CSV table of C-alpha atoms in Angstrom, one decimal:
chain,number,residue,atom,x,y,z
A,1,MET,CA,47.4,-6.7,41.5
A,2,PRO,CA,44.4,-7.9,39.4
A,3,VAL,CA,42.0,-5.2,38.3
A,4,GLU,CA,38.5,-5.7,39.8
A,5,GLU,CA,36.0,-6.3,37.1
A,6,LYS,CA,33.2,-3.8,37.0
A,7,LYS,CA,29.8,-5.4,37.5
A,8,ILE,CA,27.3,-4.7,34.8
A,9,ASN,CA,24.1,-3.0,36.1
A,10,TRP,CA,21.5,-4.3,33.6
A,11,LYS,CA,18.8,-2.2,35.0
A,12,GLU,CA,20.7,1.0,34.1
A,13,LEU,CA,21.6,-0.2,30.7
A,14,ILE,CA,18.0,-1.2,30.0
A,15,GLU,CA,16.6,2.1,31.2
A,16,THR,CA,19.1,4.0,29.0
A,17,ALA,CA,18.3,1.9,25.9
A,18,SER,CA,14.6,2.4,26.7
A,19,ARG,CA,14.9,6.2,26.7
A,20,GLU,CA,17.1,6.3,23.6
A,21,LYS,CA,14.9,3.9,21.5
A,22,GLY,CA,11.6,5.1,23.0
A,23,ILE,CA,10.7,1.5,23.7
A,24,ASP,CA,9.1,0.2,26.9
A,25,LYS,CA,11.8,-1.3,29.1
A,26,THR,CA,9.7,-4.5,29.6
A,27,VAL,CA,10.5,-5.2,25.9
A,28,PHE,CA,14.2,-5.3,26.7
A,29,VAL,CA,13.7,-7.3,29.9
A,30,ASP,CA,11.5,-9.9,28.1
A,31,ALA,CA,14.0,-10.1,25.3
A,32,MET,CA,17.0,-10.7,27.6
A,33,LYS,CA,15.0,-13.3,29.6
A,34,GLU,CA,14.1,-15.1,26.4
A,35,ALA,CA,17.6,-15.0,25.1
A,36,ILE,CA,19.2,-16.3,28.3
A,37,LEU,CA,16.6,-19.1,28.4
A,38,LYS,CA,17.3,-20.1,24.8
A,39,ALA,CA,21.1,-20.1,25.5
A,40,ALA,CA,20.6,-22.2,28.7
A,41,GLN,CA,18.5,-24.7,26.9
A,42,LYS,CA,21.0,-25.0,24.1
A,43,VAL,CA,23.9,-25.6,26.5
A,44,PHE,CA,22.4,-27.4,29.4
A,45,GLY,CA,19.6,-29.2,27.5
A,46,GLU,CA,16.0,-28.5,26.8
A,47,GLU,CA,14.9,-31.4,29.1
A,48,ARG,CA,15.8,-29.3,32.2
A,49,LYS,CA,13.2,-27.1,33.8
A,50,LEU,CA,14.8,-23.7,33.6
A,51,GLU,CA,13.5,-20.2,34.4
A,52,VAL,CA,15.0,-16.7,34.0
A,53,THR,CA,14.0,-13.8,36.3
A,54,PHE,CA,15.1,-10.2,36.5
A,55,ASN,CA,15.9,-8.8,39.9
A,56,ASP,CA,14.9,-5.1,39.7
A,57,GLU,CA,16.7,-4.2,42.9
A,58,THR,CA,20.1,-5.6,42.0
A,59,GLY,CA,19.8,-5.1,38.3
A,60,GLU,CA,20.7,-8.7,37.6
A,61,PHE,CA,19.2,-11.6,35.6
A,62,GLU,CA,19.0,-14.8,37.4
A,63,LEU,CA,18.8,-18.3,35.9
A,64,HIS,CA,17.3,-21.1,38.1
A,65,GLN,CA,16.9,-24.8,37.6
A,66,TYR,CA,13.9,-26.3,39.2
A,67,MET,CA,14.0,-29.9,40.5
A,68,THR,CA,11.4,-32.2,42.2
A,69,VAL,CA,12.4,-33.7,45.6
A,70,VAL,CA,12.1,-37.5,45.5
A,71,GLU,CA,13.1,-40.5,47.6
A,72,LYS,CA,14.9,-42.2,44.8
A,73,VAL,CA,16.3,-40.2,41.8
A,74,ASN,CA,15.4,-41.7,38.4
A,75,ASP,CA,15.9,-38.6,36.3
A,76,PRO,CA,19.0,-36.6,37.6
A,77,LEU,CA,18.2,-33.6,35.4
A,78,LYS,CA,14.7,-33.1,36.8
A,79,GLU,CA,14.8,-34.8,40.2
A,80,ILE,CA,16.9,-34.4,43.4
A,81,SER,CA,17.0,-36.7,46.4
A,82,ILE,CA,15.6,-35.6,49.8
A,83,GLU,CA,19.2,-35.6,51.3
A,84,GLN,CA,20.7,-33.4,48.6
A,85,ALA,CA,17.7,-31.0,48.8
A,86,ARG,CA,18.1,-30.5,52.5
A,87,MET,CA,21.8,-29.8,51.9
A,88,ILE,CA,21.0,-27.1,49.3
A,89,ASP,CA,17.8,-25.5,50.7
A,90,ILE,CA,19.3,-24.1,53.9
A,91,GLY,CA,16.7,-22.6,56.2
A,92,GLU,CA,13.9,-24.7,54.7
A,93,ASP,CA,12.8,-28.2,55.3
A,94,PRO,CA,12.0,-29.6,51.8
A,95,GLN,CA,9.7,-32.6,51.6
A,96,VAL,CA,9.2,-35.3,49.0
A,97,GLY,CA,7.1,-33.8,46.2
A,98,ASP,CA,8.4,-30.3,46.7
A,99,GLU,CA,10.0,-28.3,43.9
A,100,ILE,CA,13.1,-26.3,44.7
A,101,GLY,CA,15.0,-23.9,42.5
A,102,ILE,CA,18.8,-23.7,42.4
A,103,GLN,CA,20.4,-20.5,40.9
A,104,ILE,CA,22.9,-21.0,38.2
A,105,PHE,CA,25.5,-18.2,37.9
A,106,TYR,CA,26.7,-17.7,34.4
A,107,LEU,CA,27.8,-14.1,33.8
A,108,GLU,CA,31.5,-13.3,33.8
A,109,GLN,CA,30.9,-10.8,36.6
A,110,ASP,CA,29.7,-13.7,38.8
A,111,LYS,CA,32.9,-15.9,38.6
A,112,GLU,CA,33.3,-16.2,42.3
A,113,LYS,CA,29.7,-17.2,42.8
A,114,ALA,CA,30.0,-19.6,39.9
A,115,ARG,CA,33.0,-21.3,41.3
A,116,GLU,CA,31.3,-21.6,44.7
A,117,GLN,CA,28.2,-22.9,43.0
A,118,ASP,CA,30.2,-25.5,41.1
A,119,GLU,CA,31.9,-26.7,44.3
A,120,ARG,CA,28.6,-27.1,46.1
A,121,PHE,CA,26.1,-28.2,43.4
A,122,GLY,CA,28.1,-28.9,40.2
A,123,ASP,CA,27.7,-32.6,40.5
A,124,ILE,CA,24.0,-32.3,41.4
A,125,LEU,CA,23.1,-30.0,38.5
A,126,LYS,CA,25.6,-31.6,36.0
A,127,ILE,CA,26.7,-28.3,34.6
A,128,LYS,CA,30.4,-28.1,35.4
A,129,THR,CA,31.6,-29.0,32.0
A,130,ALA,CA,29.0,-26.8,30.2
A,131,ARG,CA,29.7,-23.6,32.1
A,132,ASN,CA,32.7,-22.4,30.1
A,133,THR,CA,30.8,-22.4,26.8
A,134,PHE,CA,27.6,-21.0,28.2
A,135,GLY,CA,28.9,-17.4,28.6
A,136,ARG,CA,29.9,-17.1,24.9
A,137,ILE,CA,26.7,-18.7,23.6
A,138,ALA,CA,24.5,-16.6,25.9
A,139,ALA,CA,26.2,-13.4,24.7
A,140,HIS,CA,25.6,-14.3,21.1
A,141,VAL,CA,22.0,-15.4,21.6
A,142,VAL,CA,21.2,-12.4,23.8
A,143,LYS,CA,22.5,-10.1,21.0
A,144,GLN,CA,20.4,-11.8,18.3
A,145,VAL,CA,17.2,-11.9,20.3
A,146,VAL,CA,17.5,-8.4,21.7
A,147,LEU,CA,18.0,-7.0,18.2
A,148,GLN,CA,15.1,-9.0,17.0
A,149,LYS,CA,12.8,-7.7,19.8
A,150,ILE,CA,14.0,-4.1,19.3
A,151,GLY,CA,13.2,-4.4,15.6
A,152,GLU,CA,9.7,-5.8,16.4
A,153,ALA,CA,9.1,-3.1,18.9
A,154,GLU,CA,10.2,-0.4,16.6
A,155,ARG,CA,8.0,-1.8,13.8
A,156,LEU,CA,5.0,-1.8,16.1
A,157,MET,CA,5.7,1.8,17.2
A,158,VAL,CA,5.9,2.9,13.5
A,159,TYR,CA,2.7,1.0,12.8
A,160,ARG,CA,0.8,2.6,15.7
A,161,GLU,CA,2.1,6.1,14.8
A,162,TYR,CA,1.1,5.9,11.1
A,163,LYS,CA,-1.7,3.4,10.7
A,164,ASP,CA,-4.4,6.0,11.2
A,165,ARG,CA,-2.6,8.5,8.9
A,166,VAL,CA,-3.1,6.6,5.6
A,167,GLY,CA,-4.2,9.2,3.0
A,168,GLU,CA,-2.4,12.1,4.7
A,169,LEU,CA,0.3,14.3,3.3
A,170,VAL,CA,3.7,14.1,4.9
A,171,THR,CA,7.0,15.8,4.2
A,172,GLY,CA,10.4,14.3,4.7
A,173,LEU,CA,14.0,14.3,3.4
A,174,ALA,CA,15.5,12.0,0.8
A,175,ARG,CA,18.2,10.0,2.6
A,176,ARG,CA,19.3,7.3,0.2
A,177,PHE,CA,18.4,5.5,-2.9
A,178,ASP,CA,17.8,1.8,-3.5
A,179,ARG,CA,17.3,0.5,-7.1
A,180,GLY,CA,15.2,3.5,-8.0
A,181,ASN,CA,13.3,3.6,-4.7
A,182,ILE,CA,13.8,6.6,-2.4
A,183,ILE,CA,14.2,6.2,1.4
A,184,VAL,CA,12.6,9.2,3.0
A,185,ASP,CA,13.3,10.3,6.6
A,186,LEU,CA,10.1,11.4,8.2
A,187,GLY,CA,11.7,12.1,11.6
A,188,LYS,CA,10.0,9.4,13.6
A,189,ALA,CA,10.5,6.8,11.0
A,190,GLU,CA,11.9,6.0,7.6
A,191,ALA,CA,9.5,5.5,4.7
A,192,ILE,CA,9.9,4.3,1.2
A,193,LEU,CA,8.8,6.0,-2.0
A,194,PRO,CA,8.8,3.1,-4.5
A,195,LEU,CA,9.8,3.7,-8.1
A,196,ARG,CA,6.3,2.8,-9.2
A,197,GLU,CA,4.8,5.5,-6.9
A,198,GLN,CA,7.1,8.3,-8.3
A,199,CYS,CA,6.0,10.6,-11.1
A,200,PRO,CA,7.9,10.2,-14.4
A,201,ARG,CA,10.7,12.7,-15.0
A,202,GLU,CA,11.0,13.7,-11.4
A,203,SER,CA,14.4,13.3,-9.9
A,204,TYR,CA,15.8,13.8,-6.4
A,205,ARG,CA,19.2,14.1,-4.7
A,206,SER,CA,20.1,13.2,-1.1
A,207,GLY,CA,18.8,15.9,1.3
A,208,ASP,CA,16.0,17.1,-1.0
A,209,ARG,CA,12.6,17.8,0.6
A,210,ILE,CA,9.9,15.3,-0.6
A,211,GLN,CA,6.2,15.8,0.0
A,212,ALA,CA,4.1,12.7,-0.6
A,213,LEU,CA,0.9,10.8,0.4
A,214,ILE,CA,1.0,8.0,2.9
A,215,LYS,CA,-0.5,5.2,0.7
A,216,GLU,CA,0.0,2.2,2.9
A,217,VAL,CA,1.2,1.2,6.4
A,218,SER,CA,2.2,-2.4,7.0
A,219,LYS,CA,2.4,-4.1,10.4
A,220,GLN,CA,4.3,-7.2,9.3
A,221,ALA,CA,6.8,-5.7,6.8
A,222,LYS,CA,10.4,-6.6,7.5
A,223,GLY,CA,11.6,-3.6,5.4
A,224,HIS,CA,10.0,-0.2,5.4
A,225,GLN,CA,6.5,-0.2,6.7
A,226,VAL,CA,5.3,3.2,5.5
A,227,ILE,CA,4.7,3.3,1.7
A,228,LEU,CA,4.6,6.8,0.2
A,229,SER,CA,3.2,7.9,-3.2
A,230,ARG,CA,3.3,10.9,-5.5
A,231,ALA,CA,1.6,9.1,-8.3
A,232,ASP,CA,-1.7,8.3,-6.5
A,233,SER,CA,-4.7,10.5,-7.6
A,234,ARG,CA,-5.4,11.2,-3.9
A,235,PHE,CA,-2.1,13.0,-3.7
A,236,VAL,CA,-3.5,15.7,-6.0
A,237,VAL,CA,-6.7,15.8,-4.0
A,238,LYS,CA,-4.7,16.4,-0.8
A,239,LEU,CA,-2.7,19.2,-2.4
A,240,PHE,CA,-5.9,21.0,-3.4
A,241,GLU,CA,-7.3,20.5,0.1
A,242,LYS,CA,-4.1,22.2,1.4
A,243,GLU,CA,-4.3,25.1,-1.1
A,244,VAL,CA,-8.1,25.7,-1.3
A,245,PRO,CA,-9.8,26.5,2.0
A,246,GLU,CA,-13.2,25.9,0.5
A,247,ILE,CA,-12.3,22.3,-0.2
A,248,TYR,CA,-10.9,21.8,3.3
A,249,GLU,CA,-14.1,23.3,4.7
A,250,GLY,CA,-16.4,21.1,2.6
A,251,ILE,CA,-18.0,23.9,0.6
A,252,VAL,CA,-16.3,22.8,-2.6
A,253,LYS,CA,-16.0,19.1,-3.3
A,254,ILE,CA,-13.8,17.2,-5.8
A,255,VAL,CA,-16.4,14.9,-7.2
A,256,SER,CA,-14.1,12.8,-9.4
A,257,ILE,CA,-10.5,12.8,-10.5
A,258,ALA,CA,-8.6,11.3,-13.4
A,259,ARG,CA,-4.8,11.4,-13.5
A,260,GLU,CA,-1.9,10.4,-15.7
A,261,PRO,CA,1.0,11.1,-13.3
A,262,GLY,CA,3.5,13.6,-14.5
A,263,GLU,CA,1.4,14.4,-17.6
A,264,ARG,CA,-2.1,15.6,-16.9
A,265,THR,CA,-4.9,15.6,-14.3
A,266,LYS,CA,-8.6,16.3,-14.7
A,267,ILE,CA,-10.7,17.1,-11.6
A,268,ALA,CA,-14.5,17.7,-11.5
A,269,VAL,CA,-15.6,20.0,-8.8
A,270,SER,CA,-18.9,21.1,-7.4
A,271,SER,CA,-20.1,23.7,-4.8
A,272,SER,CA,-22.7,23.4,-2.0
A,273,ASP,CA,-22.9,27.2,-1.9
A,274,SER,CA,-24.4,28.9,-5.0
A,275,ASP,CA,-22.4,32.0,-4.2
A,276,VAL,CA,-19.1,30.0,-4.5
A,277,ASP,CA,-17.8,29.2,-8.0
A,278,PRO,CA,-16.0,25.8,-7.5
A,279,VAL,CA,-13.7,26.3,-10.5
A,280,GLY,CA,-12.8,29.8,-9.5
A,281,ALA,CA,-12.1,28.7,-5.9
A,282,CYS,CA,-9.7,26.1,-7.1
A,283,VAL,CA,-7.9,28.3,-9.6
A,284,GLY,CA,-7.5,31.2,-7.1
A,285,MET,CA,-6.7,34.8,-7.7
A,286,LYS,CA,-4.6,35.0,-10.9
A,287,GLY,CA,-4.3,31.3,-10.8
A,288,SER,CA,-2.3,31.3,-7.6
A,289,ARG,CA,-3.9,28.2,-6.0
A,290,VAL,CA,-3.7,25.9,-9.0
A,291,GLN,CA,-0.2,27.1,-9.8
A,292,ALA,CA,0.9,26.1,-6.3
A,293,VAL,CA,-0.4,22.6,-7.0
A,294,VAL,CA,1.2,22.5,-10.5
A,295,GLN,CA,4.5,23.6,-9.0
A,296,GLU,CA,4.5,20.8,-6.5
A,297,LEU,CA,3.7,18.4,-9.3
A,298,LYS,CA,6.7,19.6,-11.3
A,299,GLY,CA,4.6,21.1,-14.1
A,300,GLU,CA,1.9,18.5,-14.5
A,301,LYS,CA,-1.1,20.0,-16.3
A,302,ILE,CA,-4.3,20.4,-14.3
A,303,ASP,CA,-7.8,20.7,-15.9
A,304,ILE,CA,-10.5,21.9,-13.5
A,305,ILE,CA,-14.0,21.1,-14.7
A,306,PRO,CA,-17.4,22.0,-13.3
A,307,TYR,CA,-19.3,18.9,-12.4
A,308,SER,CA,-22.9,18.6,-13.7
A,309,PRO,CA,-25.5,15.9,-13.0
A,310,ASP,CA,-26.4,16.3,-16.7
A,311,LEU,CA,-24.2,13.6,-18.2
A,312,GLY,CA,-24.2,15.2,-21.6
A,313,LYS,CA,-23.1,18.6,-20.2
A,314,PHE,CA,-20.5,16.9,-18.0
A,315,VAL,CA,-18.9,14.9,-20.7
A,316,CYS,CA,-18.7,18.0,-23.0
A,317,ALA,CA,-16.8,19.8,-20.2
A,318,ALA,CA,-14.6,16.8,-19.6
A,319,VAL,CA,-13.2,16.7,-23.2
A,320,ALA,CA,-12.6,20.5,-23.2
A,321,PRO,CA,-11.1,22.4,-24.8
A,322,ALA,CA,-12.5,20.5,-27.8
A,323,ILE,CA,-15.9,21.6,-29.0
A,324,VAL,CA,-18.6,18.9,-29.2
A,325,GLN,CA,-21.4,19.0,-31.7
A,326,ARG,CA,-23.5,16.0,-30.6
A,327,VAL,CA,-23.6,13.6,-27.6
A,328,LEU,CA,-25.1,10.1,-28.0
A,329,ILE,CA,-25.6,8.2,-24.7
A,330,ASP,CA,-26.0,4.4,-24.6
A,331,GLU,CA,-27.2,3.9,-21.0
A,332,LYS,CA,-27.5,0.1,-21.4
A,333,ASN,CA,-23.8,-0.3,-22.3
A,334,HIS,CA,-22.5,2.7,-20.4
A,335,GLN,CA,-21.1,4.2,-23.5
A,336,ILE,CA,-21.0,7.7,-24.9
A,337,GLU,CA,-20.3,8.7,-28.5
A,338,LEU,CA,-19.2,12.3,-29.2
A,339,ILE,CA,-19.4,13.8,-32.6
A,340,VAL,CA,-17.0,16.7,-33.2
A,341,PRO,CA,-16.0,18.9,-36.1
A,342,ASP,CA,-13.1,17.3,-38.1
A,343,ASP,CA,-10.7,20.1,-37.1
A,344,GLN,CA,-11.5,19.4,-33.4
A,345,LEU,CA,-11.0,15.6,-33.6
A,346,SER,CA,-7.3,15.5,-32.7
A,347,LEU,CA,-7.9,18.0,-29.9
A,348,ALA,CA,-10.7,15.9,-28.4
A,349,ILE,CA,-8.7,12.7,-28.6
A,350,GLY,CA,-5.5,14.3,-27.3
A,351,ARG,CA,-1.9,13.2,-27.7
A,352,ARG,CA,-1.7,9.4,-27.4
A,353,GLY,CA,-5.5,9.5,-26.7
A,354,GLN,CA,-4.8,11.1,-23.3
A,355,ASN,CA,-7.6,13.7,-23.3
A,356,VAL,CA,-10.4,11.2,-24.1
A,357,LYS,CA,-9.0,8.6,-21.9
A,358,LEU,CA,-8.9,11.0,-18.9
A,359,ALA,CA,-12.4,12.2,-19.7
A,360,SER,CA,-13.7,8.7,-19.8
A,361,LYS,CA,-12.1,8.0,-16.4
A,362,LEU,CA,-13.5,11.2,-15.0
A,363,VAL,CA,-17.0,10.6,-16.2
A,364,GLY,CA,-16.9,6.8,-15.5
A,365,TRP,CA,-18.3,5.9,-19.0
A,366,ALA,CA,-16.6,4.6,-22.1
A,367,ILE,CA,-16.2,7.4,-24.6
A,368,GLU,CA,-15.7,7.3,-28.3
A,369,VAL,CA,-15.0,10.4,-30.4
A,370,HIS,CA,-15.7,10.6,-34.1
A,371,GLY,CA,-15.3,13.4,-36.6
A,372,GLU,CA,-18.2,14.7,-38.8
A,373,SER,CA,-16.8,13.2,-42.0
A,374,TYR,CA,-16.5,9.8,-40.4
A,375,ILE,CA,-20.1,9.9,-39.3
A,376,ALA,CA,-21.2,11.1,-42.8
A,377,GLU,CA,-19.3,8.2,-44.4
A,378,GLN,CA,-21.0,5.7,-42.0
A,379,LYS,CA,-24.4,7.1,-42.8
A,380,LYS,CA,-23.8,7.0,-46.5
A,381,ARG,CA,-22.8,3.3,-46.5
A,382,LEU,CA,-25.5,2.4,-44.0
A,383,LYS,CA,-28.1,4.1,-46.2
A,384,GLU,CA,-27.0,2.1,-49.2
A,385,VAL,CA,-27.6,-1.2,-47.5
A,386,LEU,CA,-30.8,-0.2,-45.6
A,387,SER,CA,-32.3,1.0,-48.8
A,388,GLN,CA,-32.4,-2.6,-49.9
A,389,ILE,CA,-34.9,-3.5,-47.2
A,390,GLU,CA,-38.5,-3.6,-48.5
A,391,GLY,CA,-40.9,-1.6,-46.5
A,392,LEU,CA,-38.3,0.7,-44.9
A,393,ASP,CA,-39.3,4.3,-45.7
A,394,PRO,CA,-36.5,6.8,-46.4
A,395,SER,CA,-37.9,9.3,-43.9
A,396,THR,CA,-37.9,6.6,-41.2
A,397,MET,CA,-34.3,5.8,-42.1
A,398,GLU,CA,-33.4,9.5,-41.6
A,399,TYR,CA,-35.2,9.5,-38.3
A,400,LEU,CA,-33.2,6.5,-37.2
A,401,PHE,CA,-30.0,8.4,-38.0
A,402,LYS,CA,-31.2,11.4,-35.9
A,403,LEU,CA,-31.8,9.0,-33.0
A,404,GLY,CA,-28.1,8.0,-33.1
A,405,TYR,CA,-28.4,4.8,-35.2
A,406,HIS,CA,-25.9,6.1,-37.7
A,407,SER,CA,-23.4,3.3,-37.8
A,408,PRO,CA,-23.4,-0.5,-37.8
A,409,ASP,CA,-22.2,-0.6,-34.2
A,410,ASN,CA,-24.9,1.7,-33.0
A,411,ILE,CA,-27.5,-0.6,-34.5
A,412,LEU,CA,-26.0,-3.9,-33.4
A,413,ASN,CA,-25.5,-2.6,-29.8
A,414,ALA,CA,-29.2,-1.7,-29.5
A,415,ASP,CA,-32.0,-4.1,-28.6
A,416,GLU,CA,-34.2,-5.0,-31.5
A,417,GLU,CA,-37.2,-4.1,-29.4
A,418,ASP,CA,-35.9,-0.5,-29.0
A,419,ILE,CA,-35.4,-0.2,-32.8
A,420,ALA,CA,-38.9,-1.7,-33.4
A,421,SER,CA,-40.4,1.0,-31.1
A,422,VAL,CA,-39.3,3.7,-33.5
A,423,PRO,CA,-42.4,5.1,-35.4
A,424,GLY,CA,-42.7,3.5,-38.8
A,425,LEU,CA,-40.9,0.3,-37.8
A,426,ASN,CA,-41.9,-3.2,-36.4
A,427,LEU,CA,-40.0,-6.2,-35.1
A,428,ALA,CA,-39.5,-7.7,-38.5
A,429,LEU,CA,-38.0,-4.5,-39.9
A,430,ALA,CA,-35.8,-4.1,-36.8
A,431,GLN,CA,-34.4,-7.6,-37.4
A,432,ALA,CA,-33.8,-6.9,-41.0
A,433,ILE,CA,-32.0,-3.6,-40.2
A,434,GLN,CA,-29.7,-5.4,-37.7
A,435,GLN,CA,-29.0,-8.1,-40.2
A,436,LYS,CA,-28.0,-5.5,-42.9
A,437,ALA,CA,-25.9,-3.7,-40.2
A,438,TYR,CA,-24.1,-6.9,-39.4
A,439,GLU,CA,-23.3,-7.7,-43.1
A,440,LEU,CA,-22.0,-4.1,-43.5
A,441,LYS,CA,-19.8,-4.4,-40.5
A,442,MET,CA,-18.3,-7.7,-41.7
A,443,ARG,CA,-17.6,-6.2,-45.1
A,444,MET,CA,-16.0,-3.1,-43.6
A,445,LYS,CA,-13.8,-5.4,-41.4
A,446,GLU,CA,-12.6,-7.3,-44.5
A,447,GLU,CA,-11.9,-4.0,-46.3
A,448,GLU,CA,-9.9,-2.8,-43.3
A,449,GLN,CA,-7.9,-6.0,-43.2
A,450,VAL,CA,-7.1,-5.8,-46.9
A,451,SER,CA,-6.0,-2.2,-46.4
A,452,GLU,CA,-3.7,-3.1,-43.6
A,453,GLU,CA,-2.1,-5.9,-45.7
A,454,THR,CA,-1.6,-3.5,-48.6
A,455,ARG,CA,0.1,-1.0,-46.3
A,456,ALA,CA,2.3,-3.8,-44.9
A,457,GLU,CA,3.4,-4.8,-48.4
A,458,LYS,CA,4.3,-1.2,-49.4
A,459,ALA,CA,6.2,-0.7,-46.2
A,460,PRO,CA,10.0,-0.8,-46.7
């Protein structure tokens, strides 16, 4: 005795999938309808007028072919004669010009109806020979389209969930690794922590907790839409907001930040309350607050600097712990020259130039650091060439040096009108001074080139 095939209730399946995926059931219905229509057009031909509907009561998808009632059939795929129409449309009285729909049964669960339909309308619809292949093609296309629609719906859900959270901290678990990138499980979605957004020397294993900043959320990405970062400077800012209530409340503000991920970070802080020390608030009792940030950053050094609207004072704090003797500010070129004792030069510059580079980024100006002996040598050589200018008084020359014109570059970067405005000088003398400075610079450049060539020759 043949076993009766159990009829699929698509309504129940769709509602179950909707609950499990958290996707509106209309997404599944629309995907199924689109898939069935594509399969029907592929098998029966795109020239037919086909339509798919979902019967919510029976839980079935229904495929109909619509045909126009005519006196004489010229296009058998789109037209039906009045006599045939009246045979099919029982209970109605179709007239020429009317459009009637004939249901095409295609699912395996509708075999009996399909056979009945073939007997009655197979010749009219011209589908008898195509029916056997339609079921297989429909199943394949339905799977492809539904998976595509589910993917699109899930991407849209992730985008809506995280698009307004860019710049926030999130915590997830490392799930797997892909060419250095870390796939992080955030619970509601998977995110990616690209290799470029990881801090040097940090390493993770599957299952490790990862805290990171949401850097970007893409709507169109086919891969992971949520991009995380631990290398972004905002990550450090958010960590301080988390650890320092005064920052979160807006009393203490991080004015600027400069960071070399995994190495060192400098932050400049200010306070809107005179009773609150911004640096002390960030450091915390016995350094507890800053140490919590350092621990999350796996030992990255943090310099907390008091912000000052006085540029000279601010830049001196930015290059700490080095001691600065003199600050020369070139507002026109946005450059700052710092003069430090010779024994402080390496400290001010830092390993691989890191300290001065971060200070420059923090302040927002280009910074050059020179030792006292270098400046003395520059003055000496400049004095020799400037002494050749007729009419230039030695005391005026010393005054020029005090104003910061103590090297060829300082003089050449200045406007001749500014130099001419110095007491004891005029435009002609200013032009002569700049000419001598240019000649000295070219000579020094040649000497440096010769020195480099000599070192290259001596090198093994």
